[in-house]
Coordinates of C-alpha atoms in Angstrom, one line a residue:
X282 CA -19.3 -9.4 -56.3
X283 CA -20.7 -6.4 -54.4
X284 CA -19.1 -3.7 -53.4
X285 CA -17.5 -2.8 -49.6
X286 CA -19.7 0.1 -48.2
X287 CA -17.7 2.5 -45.7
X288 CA -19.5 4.9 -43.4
X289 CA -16.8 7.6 -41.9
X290 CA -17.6 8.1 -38.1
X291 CA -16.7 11.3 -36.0
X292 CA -16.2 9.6 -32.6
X293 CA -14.2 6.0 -33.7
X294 CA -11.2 8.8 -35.4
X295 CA -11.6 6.1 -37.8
X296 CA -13.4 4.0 -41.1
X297 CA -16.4 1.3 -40.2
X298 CA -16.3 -1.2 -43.1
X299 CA -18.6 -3.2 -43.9
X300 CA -17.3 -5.9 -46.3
X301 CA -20.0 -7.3 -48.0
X302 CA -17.7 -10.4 -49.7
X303 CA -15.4 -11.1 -46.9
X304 CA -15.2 -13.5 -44.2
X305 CA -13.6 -11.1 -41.6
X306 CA -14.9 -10.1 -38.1
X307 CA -16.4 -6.9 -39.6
X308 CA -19.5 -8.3 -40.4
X309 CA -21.2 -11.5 -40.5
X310 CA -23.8 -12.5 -43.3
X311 CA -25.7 -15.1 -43.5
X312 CA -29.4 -17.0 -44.6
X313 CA -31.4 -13.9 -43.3
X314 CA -30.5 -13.7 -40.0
X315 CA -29.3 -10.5 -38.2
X316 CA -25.4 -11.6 -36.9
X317 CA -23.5 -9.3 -34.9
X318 CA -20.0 -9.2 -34.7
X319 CA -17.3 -6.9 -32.7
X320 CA -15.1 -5.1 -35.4
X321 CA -12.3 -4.4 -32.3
X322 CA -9.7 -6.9 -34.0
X323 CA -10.0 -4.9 -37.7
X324 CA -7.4 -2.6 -36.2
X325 CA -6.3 -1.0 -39.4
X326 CA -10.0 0.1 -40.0
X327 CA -10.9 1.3 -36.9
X328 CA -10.0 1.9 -32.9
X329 CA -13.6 1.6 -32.1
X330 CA -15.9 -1.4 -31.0
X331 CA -18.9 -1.7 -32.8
X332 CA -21.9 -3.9 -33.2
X333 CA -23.2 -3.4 -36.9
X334 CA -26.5 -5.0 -38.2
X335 CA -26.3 -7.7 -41.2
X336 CA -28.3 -8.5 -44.1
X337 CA -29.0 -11.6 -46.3
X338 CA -26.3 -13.2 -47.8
X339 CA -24.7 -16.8 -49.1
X340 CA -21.4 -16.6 -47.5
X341 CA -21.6 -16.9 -44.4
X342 CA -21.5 -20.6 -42.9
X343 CA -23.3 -21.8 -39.0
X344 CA -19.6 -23.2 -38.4
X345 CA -18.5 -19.6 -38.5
X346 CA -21.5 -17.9 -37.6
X347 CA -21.3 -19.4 -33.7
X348 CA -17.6 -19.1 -33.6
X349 CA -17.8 -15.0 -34.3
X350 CA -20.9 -15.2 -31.5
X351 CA -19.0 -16.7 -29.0
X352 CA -16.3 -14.3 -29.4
X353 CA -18.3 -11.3 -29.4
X354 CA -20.1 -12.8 -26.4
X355 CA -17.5 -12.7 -24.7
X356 CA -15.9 -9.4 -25.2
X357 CA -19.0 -8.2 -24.4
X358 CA -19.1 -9.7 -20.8
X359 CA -15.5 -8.4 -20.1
X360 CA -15.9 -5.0 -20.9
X361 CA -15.9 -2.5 -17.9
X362 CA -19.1 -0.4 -17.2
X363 CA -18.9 3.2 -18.1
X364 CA -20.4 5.3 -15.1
X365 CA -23.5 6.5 -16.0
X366 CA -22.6 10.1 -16.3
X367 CA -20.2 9.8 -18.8
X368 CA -22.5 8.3 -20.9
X369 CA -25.1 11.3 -20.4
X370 CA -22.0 13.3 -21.2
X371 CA -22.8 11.8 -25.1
X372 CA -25.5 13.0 -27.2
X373 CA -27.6 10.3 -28.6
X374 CA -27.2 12.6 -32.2
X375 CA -23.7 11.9 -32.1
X376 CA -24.1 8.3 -31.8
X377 CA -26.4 7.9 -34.4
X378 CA -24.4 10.2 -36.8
X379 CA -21.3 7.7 -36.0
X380 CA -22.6 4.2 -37.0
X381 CA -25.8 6.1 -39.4
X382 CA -28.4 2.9 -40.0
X383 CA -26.2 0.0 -39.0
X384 CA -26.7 0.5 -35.6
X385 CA -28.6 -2.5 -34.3
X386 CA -31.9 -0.9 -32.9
X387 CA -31.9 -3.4 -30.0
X388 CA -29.1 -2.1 -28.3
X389 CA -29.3 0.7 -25.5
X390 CA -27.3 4.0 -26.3
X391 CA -25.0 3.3 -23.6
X392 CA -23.9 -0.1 -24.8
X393 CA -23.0 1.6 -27.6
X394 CA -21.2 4.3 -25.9
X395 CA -19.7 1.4 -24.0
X396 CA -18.5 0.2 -26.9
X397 CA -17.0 3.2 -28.9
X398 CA -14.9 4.4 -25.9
X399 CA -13.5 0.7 -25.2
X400 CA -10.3 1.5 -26.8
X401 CA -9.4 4.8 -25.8
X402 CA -6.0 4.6 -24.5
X403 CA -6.6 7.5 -22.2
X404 CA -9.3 5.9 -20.5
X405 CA -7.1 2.8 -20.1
X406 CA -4.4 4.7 -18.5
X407 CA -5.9 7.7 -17.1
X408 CA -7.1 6.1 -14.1
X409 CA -4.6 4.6 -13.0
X410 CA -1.9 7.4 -13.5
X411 CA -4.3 10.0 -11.7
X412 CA -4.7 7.4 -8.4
X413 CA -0.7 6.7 -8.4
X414 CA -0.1 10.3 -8.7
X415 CA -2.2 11.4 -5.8
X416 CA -1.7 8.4 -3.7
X417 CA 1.5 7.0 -4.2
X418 CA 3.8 10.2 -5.6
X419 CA 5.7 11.7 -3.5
X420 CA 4.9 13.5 -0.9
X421 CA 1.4 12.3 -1.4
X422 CA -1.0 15.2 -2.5
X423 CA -4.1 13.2 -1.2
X424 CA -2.3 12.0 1.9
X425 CA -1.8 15.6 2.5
X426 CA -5.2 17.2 1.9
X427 CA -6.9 14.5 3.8
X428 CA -4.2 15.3 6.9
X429 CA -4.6 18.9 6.5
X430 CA -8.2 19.7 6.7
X431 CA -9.6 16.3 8.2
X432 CA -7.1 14.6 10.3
X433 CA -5.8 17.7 11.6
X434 CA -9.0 19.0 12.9
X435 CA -9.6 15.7 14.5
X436 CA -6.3 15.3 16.6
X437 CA -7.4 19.1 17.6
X438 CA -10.3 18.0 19.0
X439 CA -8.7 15.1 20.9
X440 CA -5.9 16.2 21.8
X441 CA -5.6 16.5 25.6
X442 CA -6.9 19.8 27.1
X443 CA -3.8 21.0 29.0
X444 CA -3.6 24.5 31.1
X445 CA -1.4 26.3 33.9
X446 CA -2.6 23.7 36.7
X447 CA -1.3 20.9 35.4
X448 CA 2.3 21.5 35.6
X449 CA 4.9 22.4 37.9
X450 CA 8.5 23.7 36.5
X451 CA 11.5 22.8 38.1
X452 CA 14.9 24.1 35.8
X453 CA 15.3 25.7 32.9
X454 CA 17.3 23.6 30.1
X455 CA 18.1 25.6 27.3
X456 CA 17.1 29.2 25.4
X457 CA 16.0 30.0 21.6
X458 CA 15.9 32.7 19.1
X459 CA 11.8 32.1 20.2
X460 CA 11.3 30.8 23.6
X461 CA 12.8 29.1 26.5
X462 CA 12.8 25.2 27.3
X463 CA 12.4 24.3 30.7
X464 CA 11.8 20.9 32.5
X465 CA 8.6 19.9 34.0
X466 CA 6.1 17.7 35.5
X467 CA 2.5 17.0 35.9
X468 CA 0.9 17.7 38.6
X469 CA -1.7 15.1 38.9
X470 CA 1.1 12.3 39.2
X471 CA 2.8 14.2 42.5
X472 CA 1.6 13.0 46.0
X473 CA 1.4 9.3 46.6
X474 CA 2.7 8.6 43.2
X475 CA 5.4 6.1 42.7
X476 CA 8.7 6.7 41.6
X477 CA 8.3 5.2 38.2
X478 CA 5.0 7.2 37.6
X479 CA 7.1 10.7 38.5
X480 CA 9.7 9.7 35.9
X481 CA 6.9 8.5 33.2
X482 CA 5.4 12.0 34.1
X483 CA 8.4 14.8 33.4
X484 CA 7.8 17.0 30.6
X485 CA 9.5 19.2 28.5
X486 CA 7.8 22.9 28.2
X487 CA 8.6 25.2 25.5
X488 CA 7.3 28.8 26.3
X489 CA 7.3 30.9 23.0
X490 CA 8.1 34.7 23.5
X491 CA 5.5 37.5 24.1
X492 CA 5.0 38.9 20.6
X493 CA 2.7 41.6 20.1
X494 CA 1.7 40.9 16.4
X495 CA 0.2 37.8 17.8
X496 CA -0.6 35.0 15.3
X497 CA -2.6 36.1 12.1
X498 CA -6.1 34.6 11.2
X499 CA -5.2 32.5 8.2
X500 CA -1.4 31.5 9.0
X501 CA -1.8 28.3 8.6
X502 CA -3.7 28.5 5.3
X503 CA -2.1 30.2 3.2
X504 CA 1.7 29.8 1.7
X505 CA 4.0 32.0 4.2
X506 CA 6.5 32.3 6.6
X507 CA 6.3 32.6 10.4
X508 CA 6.5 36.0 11.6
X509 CA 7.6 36.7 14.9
X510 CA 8.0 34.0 17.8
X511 CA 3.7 33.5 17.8
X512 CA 3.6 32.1 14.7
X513 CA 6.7 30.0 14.5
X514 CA 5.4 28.6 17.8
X515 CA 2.1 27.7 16.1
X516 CA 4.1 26.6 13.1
X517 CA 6.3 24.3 15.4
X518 CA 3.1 23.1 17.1
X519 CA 1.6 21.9 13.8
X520 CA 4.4 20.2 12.6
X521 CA 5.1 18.6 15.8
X522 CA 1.2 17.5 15.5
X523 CA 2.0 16.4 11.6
X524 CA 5.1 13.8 12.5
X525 CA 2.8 12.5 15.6
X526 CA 0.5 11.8 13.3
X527 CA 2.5 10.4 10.5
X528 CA 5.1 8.6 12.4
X529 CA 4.2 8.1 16.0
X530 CA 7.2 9.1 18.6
X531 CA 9.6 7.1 16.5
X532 CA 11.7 9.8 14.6
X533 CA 10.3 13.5 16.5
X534 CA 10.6 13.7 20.4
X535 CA 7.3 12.5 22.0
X536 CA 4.6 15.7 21.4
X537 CA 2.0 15.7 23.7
X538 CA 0.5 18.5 22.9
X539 CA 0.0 22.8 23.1
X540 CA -1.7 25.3 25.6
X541 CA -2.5 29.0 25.8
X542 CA -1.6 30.0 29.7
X543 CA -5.0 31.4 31.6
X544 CA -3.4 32.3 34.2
X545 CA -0.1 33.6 36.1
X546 CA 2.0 31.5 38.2
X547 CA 5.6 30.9 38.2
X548 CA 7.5 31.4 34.7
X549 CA 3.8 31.2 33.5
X550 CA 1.9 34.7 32.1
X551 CA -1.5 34.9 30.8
X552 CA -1.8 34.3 27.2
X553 CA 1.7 33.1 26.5
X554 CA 1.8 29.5 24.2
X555 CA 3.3 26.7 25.3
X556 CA 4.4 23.5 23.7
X557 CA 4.4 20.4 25.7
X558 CA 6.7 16.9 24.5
X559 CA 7.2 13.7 27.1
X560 CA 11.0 14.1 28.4
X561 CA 13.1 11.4 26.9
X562 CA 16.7 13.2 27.4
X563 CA 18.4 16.4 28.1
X564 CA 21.4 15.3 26.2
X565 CA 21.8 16.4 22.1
X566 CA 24.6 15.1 20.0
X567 CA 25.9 18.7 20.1
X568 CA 26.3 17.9 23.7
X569 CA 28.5 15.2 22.6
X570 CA 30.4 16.6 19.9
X571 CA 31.8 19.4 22.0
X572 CA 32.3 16.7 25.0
X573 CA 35.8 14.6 25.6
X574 CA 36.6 11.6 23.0
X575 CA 34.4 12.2 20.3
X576 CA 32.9 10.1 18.9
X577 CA 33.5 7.2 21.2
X578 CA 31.7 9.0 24.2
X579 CA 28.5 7.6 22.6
X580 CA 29.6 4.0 22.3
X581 CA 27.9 2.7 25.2
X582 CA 24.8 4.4 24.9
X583 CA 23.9 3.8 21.1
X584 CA 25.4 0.1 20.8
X585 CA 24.8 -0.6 25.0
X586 CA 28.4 -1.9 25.4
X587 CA 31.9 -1.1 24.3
X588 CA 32.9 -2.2 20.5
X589 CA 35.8 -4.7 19.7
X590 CA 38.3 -3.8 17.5
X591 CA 40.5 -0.7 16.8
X592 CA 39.7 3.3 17.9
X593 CA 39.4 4.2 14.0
X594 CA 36.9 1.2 13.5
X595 CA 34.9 1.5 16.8
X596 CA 34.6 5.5 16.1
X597 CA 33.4 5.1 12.4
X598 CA 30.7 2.2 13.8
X599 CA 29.5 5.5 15.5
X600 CA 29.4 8.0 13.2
X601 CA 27.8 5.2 10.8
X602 CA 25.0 4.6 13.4
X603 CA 24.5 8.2 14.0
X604 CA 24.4 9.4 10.5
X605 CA 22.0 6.8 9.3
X606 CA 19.5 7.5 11.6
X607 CA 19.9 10.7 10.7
X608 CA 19.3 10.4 7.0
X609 CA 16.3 7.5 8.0
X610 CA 14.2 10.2 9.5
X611 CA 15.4 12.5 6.8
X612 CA 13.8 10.2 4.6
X613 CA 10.5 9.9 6.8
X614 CA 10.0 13.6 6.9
X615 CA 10.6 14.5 3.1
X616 CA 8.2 11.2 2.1
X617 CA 5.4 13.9 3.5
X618 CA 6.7 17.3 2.3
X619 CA 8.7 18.0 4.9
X620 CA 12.1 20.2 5.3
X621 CA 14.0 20.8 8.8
X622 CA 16.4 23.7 7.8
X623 CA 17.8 23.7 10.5
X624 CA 19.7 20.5 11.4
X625 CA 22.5 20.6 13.3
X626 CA 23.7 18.7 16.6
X627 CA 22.0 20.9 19.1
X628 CA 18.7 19.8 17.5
X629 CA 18.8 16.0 17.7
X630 CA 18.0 14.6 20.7
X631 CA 19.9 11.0 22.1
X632 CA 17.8 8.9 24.4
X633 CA 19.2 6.5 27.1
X634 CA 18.1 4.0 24.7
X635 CA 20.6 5.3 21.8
X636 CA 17.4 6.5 19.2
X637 CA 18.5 9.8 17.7
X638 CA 15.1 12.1 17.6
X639 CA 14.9 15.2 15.8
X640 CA 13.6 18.5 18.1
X641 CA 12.8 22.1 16.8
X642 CA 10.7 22.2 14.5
X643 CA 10.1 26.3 14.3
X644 CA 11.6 26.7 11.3
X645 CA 10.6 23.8 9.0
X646 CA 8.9 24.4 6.1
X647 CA 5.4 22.1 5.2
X648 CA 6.1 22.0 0.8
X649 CA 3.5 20.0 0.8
X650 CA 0.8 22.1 1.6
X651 CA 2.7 25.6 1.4
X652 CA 3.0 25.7 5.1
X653 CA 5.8 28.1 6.9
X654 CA 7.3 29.1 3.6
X655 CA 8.6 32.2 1.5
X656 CA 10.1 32.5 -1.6
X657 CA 12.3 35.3 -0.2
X658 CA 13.1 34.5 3.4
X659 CA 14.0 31.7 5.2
X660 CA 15.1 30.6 8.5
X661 CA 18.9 29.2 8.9
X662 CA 21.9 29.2 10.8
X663 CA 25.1 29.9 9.1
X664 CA 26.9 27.2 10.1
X665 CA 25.4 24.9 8.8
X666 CA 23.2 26.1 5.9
X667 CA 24.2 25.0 2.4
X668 CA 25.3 27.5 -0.4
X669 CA 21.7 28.1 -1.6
X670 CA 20.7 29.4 1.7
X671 CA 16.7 29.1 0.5
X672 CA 15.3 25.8 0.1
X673 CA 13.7 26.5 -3.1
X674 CA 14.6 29.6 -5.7
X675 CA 13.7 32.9 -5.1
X676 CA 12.1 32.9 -8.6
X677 CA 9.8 30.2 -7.5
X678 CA 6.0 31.2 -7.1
X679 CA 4.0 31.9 -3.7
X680 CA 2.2 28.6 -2.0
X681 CA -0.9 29.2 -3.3
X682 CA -3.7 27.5 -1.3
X683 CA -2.8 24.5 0.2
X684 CA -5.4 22.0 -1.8
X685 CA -3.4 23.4 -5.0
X686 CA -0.4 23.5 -3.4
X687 CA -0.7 19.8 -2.4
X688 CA -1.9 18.6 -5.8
X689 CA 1.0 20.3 -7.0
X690 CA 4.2 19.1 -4.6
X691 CA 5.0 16.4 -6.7
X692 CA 6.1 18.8 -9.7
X693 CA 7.6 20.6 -6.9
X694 CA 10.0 18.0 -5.4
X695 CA 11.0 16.2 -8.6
X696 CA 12.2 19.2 -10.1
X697 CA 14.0 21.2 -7.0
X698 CA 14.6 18.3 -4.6
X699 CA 14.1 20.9 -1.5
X700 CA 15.3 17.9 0.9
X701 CA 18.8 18.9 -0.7
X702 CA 19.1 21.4 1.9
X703 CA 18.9 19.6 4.9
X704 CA 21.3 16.7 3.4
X705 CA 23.9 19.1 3.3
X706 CA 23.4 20.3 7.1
X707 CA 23.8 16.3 7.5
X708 CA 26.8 16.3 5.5
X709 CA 28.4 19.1 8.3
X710 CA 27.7 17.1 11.4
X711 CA 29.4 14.1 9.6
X712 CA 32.6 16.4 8.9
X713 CA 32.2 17.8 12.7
X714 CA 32.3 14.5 13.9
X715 CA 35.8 13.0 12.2
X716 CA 37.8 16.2 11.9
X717 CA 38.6 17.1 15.7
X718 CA 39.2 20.8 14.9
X719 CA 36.2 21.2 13.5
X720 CA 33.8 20.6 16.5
X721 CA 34.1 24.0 18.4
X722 CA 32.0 25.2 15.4
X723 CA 31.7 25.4 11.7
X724 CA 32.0 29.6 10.6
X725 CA 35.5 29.4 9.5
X726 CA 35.1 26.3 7.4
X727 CA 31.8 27.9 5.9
X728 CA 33.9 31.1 4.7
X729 CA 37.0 29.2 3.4
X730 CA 34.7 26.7 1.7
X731 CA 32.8 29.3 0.0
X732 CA 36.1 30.6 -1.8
X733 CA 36.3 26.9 -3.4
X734 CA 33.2 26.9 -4.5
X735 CA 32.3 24.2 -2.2
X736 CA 34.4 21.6 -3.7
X737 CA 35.3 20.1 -0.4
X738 CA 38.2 18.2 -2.0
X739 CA 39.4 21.5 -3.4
X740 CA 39.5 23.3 -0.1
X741 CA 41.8 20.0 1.3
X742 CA 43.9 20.0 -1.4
X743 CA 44.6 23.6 -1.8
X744 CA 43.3 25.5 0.9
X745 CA 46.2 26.4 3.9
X746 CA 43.9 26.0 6.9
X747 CA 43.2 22.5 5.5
X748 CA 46.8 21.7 6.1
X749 CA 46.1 21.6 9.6
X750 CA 43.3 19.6 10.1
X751 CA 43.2 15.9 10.7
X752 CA 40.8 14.1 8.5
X753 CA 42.8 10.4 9.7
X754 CA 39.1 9.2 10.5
X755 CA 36.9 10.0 7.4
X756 CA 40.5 8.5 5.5
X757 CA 40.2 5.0 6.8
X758 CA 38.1 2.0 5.1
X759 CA 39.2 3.9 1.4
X760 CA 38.1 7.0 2.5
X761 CA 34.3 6.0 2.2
X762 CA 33.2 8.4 4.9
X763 CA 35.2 11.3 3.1
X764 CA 33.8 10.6 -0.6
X765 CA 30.6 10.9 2.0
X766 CA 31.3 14.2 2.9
X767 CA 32.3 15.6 -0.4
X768 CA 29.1 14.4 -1.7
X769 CA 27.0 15.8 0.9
X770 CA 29.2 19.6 1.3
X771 CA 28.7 20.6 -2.4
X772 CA 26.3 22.9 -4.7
X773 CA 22.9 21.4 -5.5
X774 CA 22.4 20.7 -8.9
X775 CA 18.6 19.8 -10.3
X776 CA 19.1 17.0 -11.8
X777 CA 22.3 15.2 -13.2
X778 CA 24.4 15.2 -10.4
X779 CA 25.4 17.3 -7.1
X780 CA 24.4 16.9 -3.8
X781 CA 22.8 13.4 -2.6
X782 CA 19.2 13.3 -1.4
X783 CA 18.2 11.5 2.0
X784 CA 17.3 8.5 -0.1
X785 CA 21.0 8.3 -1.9
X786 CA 23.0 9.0 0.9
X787 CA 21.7 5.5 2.5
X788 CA 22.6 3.7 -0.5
X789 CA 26.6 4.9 -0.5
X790 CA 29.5 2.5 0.4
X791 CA 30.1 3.8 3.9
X792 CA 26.9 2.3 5.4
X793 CA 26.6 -1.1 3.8
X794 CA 30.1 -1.8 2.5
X795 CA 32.4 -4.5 5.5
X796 CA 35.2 -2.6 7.1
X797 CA 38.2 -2.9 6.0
X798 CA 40.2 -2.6 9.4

């Protein structure tokens, strides 16, 4: 009987036997003929696939011989082709150190190569978990560095070439921390223009303060915060840009585009920025919330009609329609990195076809790609900023470019959940819109539920002021809407627990569950 002969090989982590009496799939012997055979199903010898070379023997039978061919045959036509420079990467030494004068000279180095690596469990699942992390992860690190420094450029290029001409202003609707809004048209649809042309051609013009620091060279790539009004006006102008892009006018008012003024005319001065969006409405929730019969003054315009049944039910049909818009864009605009900070009613826009659309976008931070952000500062209003007042610790790093920092978001938004922030500013407008008292404004609910810790069923229970408020419409179908609230207005934990995300929010009881009334 002769005797088993091992060879130990560096690159299989394994042993290569060769049994020189056994009728395994290590080796094939037989009336001089060179066999070979694929040693991948001797698992407890070795995680590599070889081809070895025989010698003579009596053992092995034609019967056998042609079974062990076909099989190796046909492992050999399903295995995947290495690219050829990782098999340069191998030094033919190495090879022949790792199956030393069994190696049948008739094969080519990188069959061999082909071979060895077959089973590496890293290769197998390497691939795969590197294109679902960059393509599919959320927020999508290669969806975002293709955006940023491809797509971007592009819609720069194309994007309309407006100036000073084009437009005549007619009122002013509204003023910001950075600029006032006014109302608009463009010029080349006035004269023998149609009615219907003039109202497909108003405008809405944001003019972003004079600011003498001006915008800085490499704003935009680099992780930090807008300073002044010309840089959150070029911040506000790329994310408007970045939702066009991503979602169309679906979600974001209607952006048309940005200008730098050449001239001066009326409420227009040389080298001011201006943002330009299609006018859909002049009307915000806010608008509503502080107007007469809350929430029913926006029956007819979301649903097109007046709702059967009673005021509680028709009101929380509202409030259900308006908050889960809401939390849909929410959704949209965290799937790509995205964080408002400051939502609130003022900044969502209701169009005569009842589609809530998000406006203001100067203080949203890109966590993506490091965009408009600072570990140390943020932008917020008070009332309705959650506890934590920045979106992400201030022990939490710089942006670093925006290539790393986009390769890195996923890390980022598992482990902080940023979106957090604006879920709770949702979680406000919800309690705003069923507690009556609460609708001329929010700073006196924001200091008393500070002192509870921001356990909102805390501050009912025990707090006096609570005593006087009605919450009858967040009580009725089982309090769904309040459970809601409470989940909404409350600390952010990381993980177990706390505050709902966009995504969780949609999934509670008070959107999907029947009414009970």
């Amino acid at each position: 009987m002769q005797r088993d002969v091992w060879h130990r090989s560096p690159l299989s982590f394994g042993w290569i036997g060769c049994g020189g009496d056994r009728h395994e799939d290590r080796v094939v012997r037989g009336g001089g003929t060179t066999h070979t055979a694929n040693m991948a199903t001797c698992r407890r010898y070795t995680r590599a696939t070889t081809i070895v070379k025989g010698w003579n023997g009596h053992h092995g039978t034609k019967r056998n011989m042609r079974k062990i061919e076909r099989k190796a045959a046909w492992r050999t036509k399903a295995m995947p082709k290495l690219p050829d420079g990782l098999v340069a990467l191998v030094p033919t030494e190495m090879i022949r150190e790792a199956v030393p004068d069994v190696v049948v000279s008739s094969l080519k180095t990188d069959e061999i190569v082909q071979r060895i690596v077959e089973l590496d469990p890293l290769q197998q699942i390497g691939f795969p978990l590197l294109a679902f992390y960059l393509i599919l992860a959320e927020p999508g690190p290669l969806r975002g560095i293709l955006d940023f420094y491809v797509f971007n450029n592009v819609s720069k290029i194309l994007q309309r070439k407006f100036s000073v001409k084009d437009f005549s202003i007619s009122n002013r609707l509204g003023v910001g921390n950075f600029g006032y809004v006014f109302e608009g048209e463009l010029v080349q649809s006035k004269g023998n223009a149609s009615n219907e042309d003039r109202k497909n051609s108003r405008v809405v013009l944001k003019q972003t303060r004079a600011d003498t620091s001006g915008v800085r060279d490499d704003f935009l790539n680099r992780g930090t915060v807008a300073i002044g009004a010309a840089e959150t006006g070029a911040a506000e102008a790329y994310m408007c840009a970045l939702m066009r892009r991503s979602f169309g006018r679906s979600i974001s008012a209607d952006y048309l585009g940005s200008f730098i003024a050449d001239s001066t005319a009326r409420n227009f001065y040389i080298g001011q920025q201006w943002l330009v969006w299609k006018f859909e409405s002049d009307a915000t929730l806010g608008d509503f919330i502080r107007g007469k019969d809350c929430p029913l003054n926006m029956e007819e315009i979301l649903f097109g009609r007046e709702q059967r049944g009673s005021l509680e039910k028709r009101s929380t049909a509202v409030m259900r329609n308006v908050l889960k818009q809401v939390f849909l864009s929410l959704v949209k605009m965290h799937s790509i990195g995205l964080v408002h900070r400051d939502v609130k009613p003022s900044n969502l826009l209701i169009t005569n076809t009842g589609k809530i659309k998000f406006i203001d976008f100067g203080a949203t931070a890109d966590l993506r790609m490091g965009i408009n952000y600072s570990p140390d500062r943020g932008m917020l209003d008070p009332d309705y900023c959650p506890p934590e007042q920045l979106v992400l610790p201030k022990s939490f790093p710089r942006a670093p470019l925006p290539v790393l920092a986009a390769l890195l978001s996923p890390f980022l938004w598992l482990a902080y959940s940023p979106g957090k922030f604006d879920t709770y500013s949702a979680g406000c407008i919800l309690l705003q819109m069923g507690v009556p008292t609460l609708r001329g404004g929010l700073a006196n609910f924001q200091r008393e539920i500070e002192l509870y810790d921001y356990d909102l069923q805390a501050w009912r229970d025990d707090s006096p002021a609570a005593s006087r408020y009605d919450f009858s419409l967040l009580d009725c179908n089982r309090g769904r809407a309040w459970d809601l609230a409470c989940k909404l207005i409350c600390n952010r934990e990381r993980f177990i627990g706390g505050r709902l995300t966009a995504k969780a929010a949609l999934r509670h009881p008070f959107f999907w569950a029947p009414d009970l009334s």
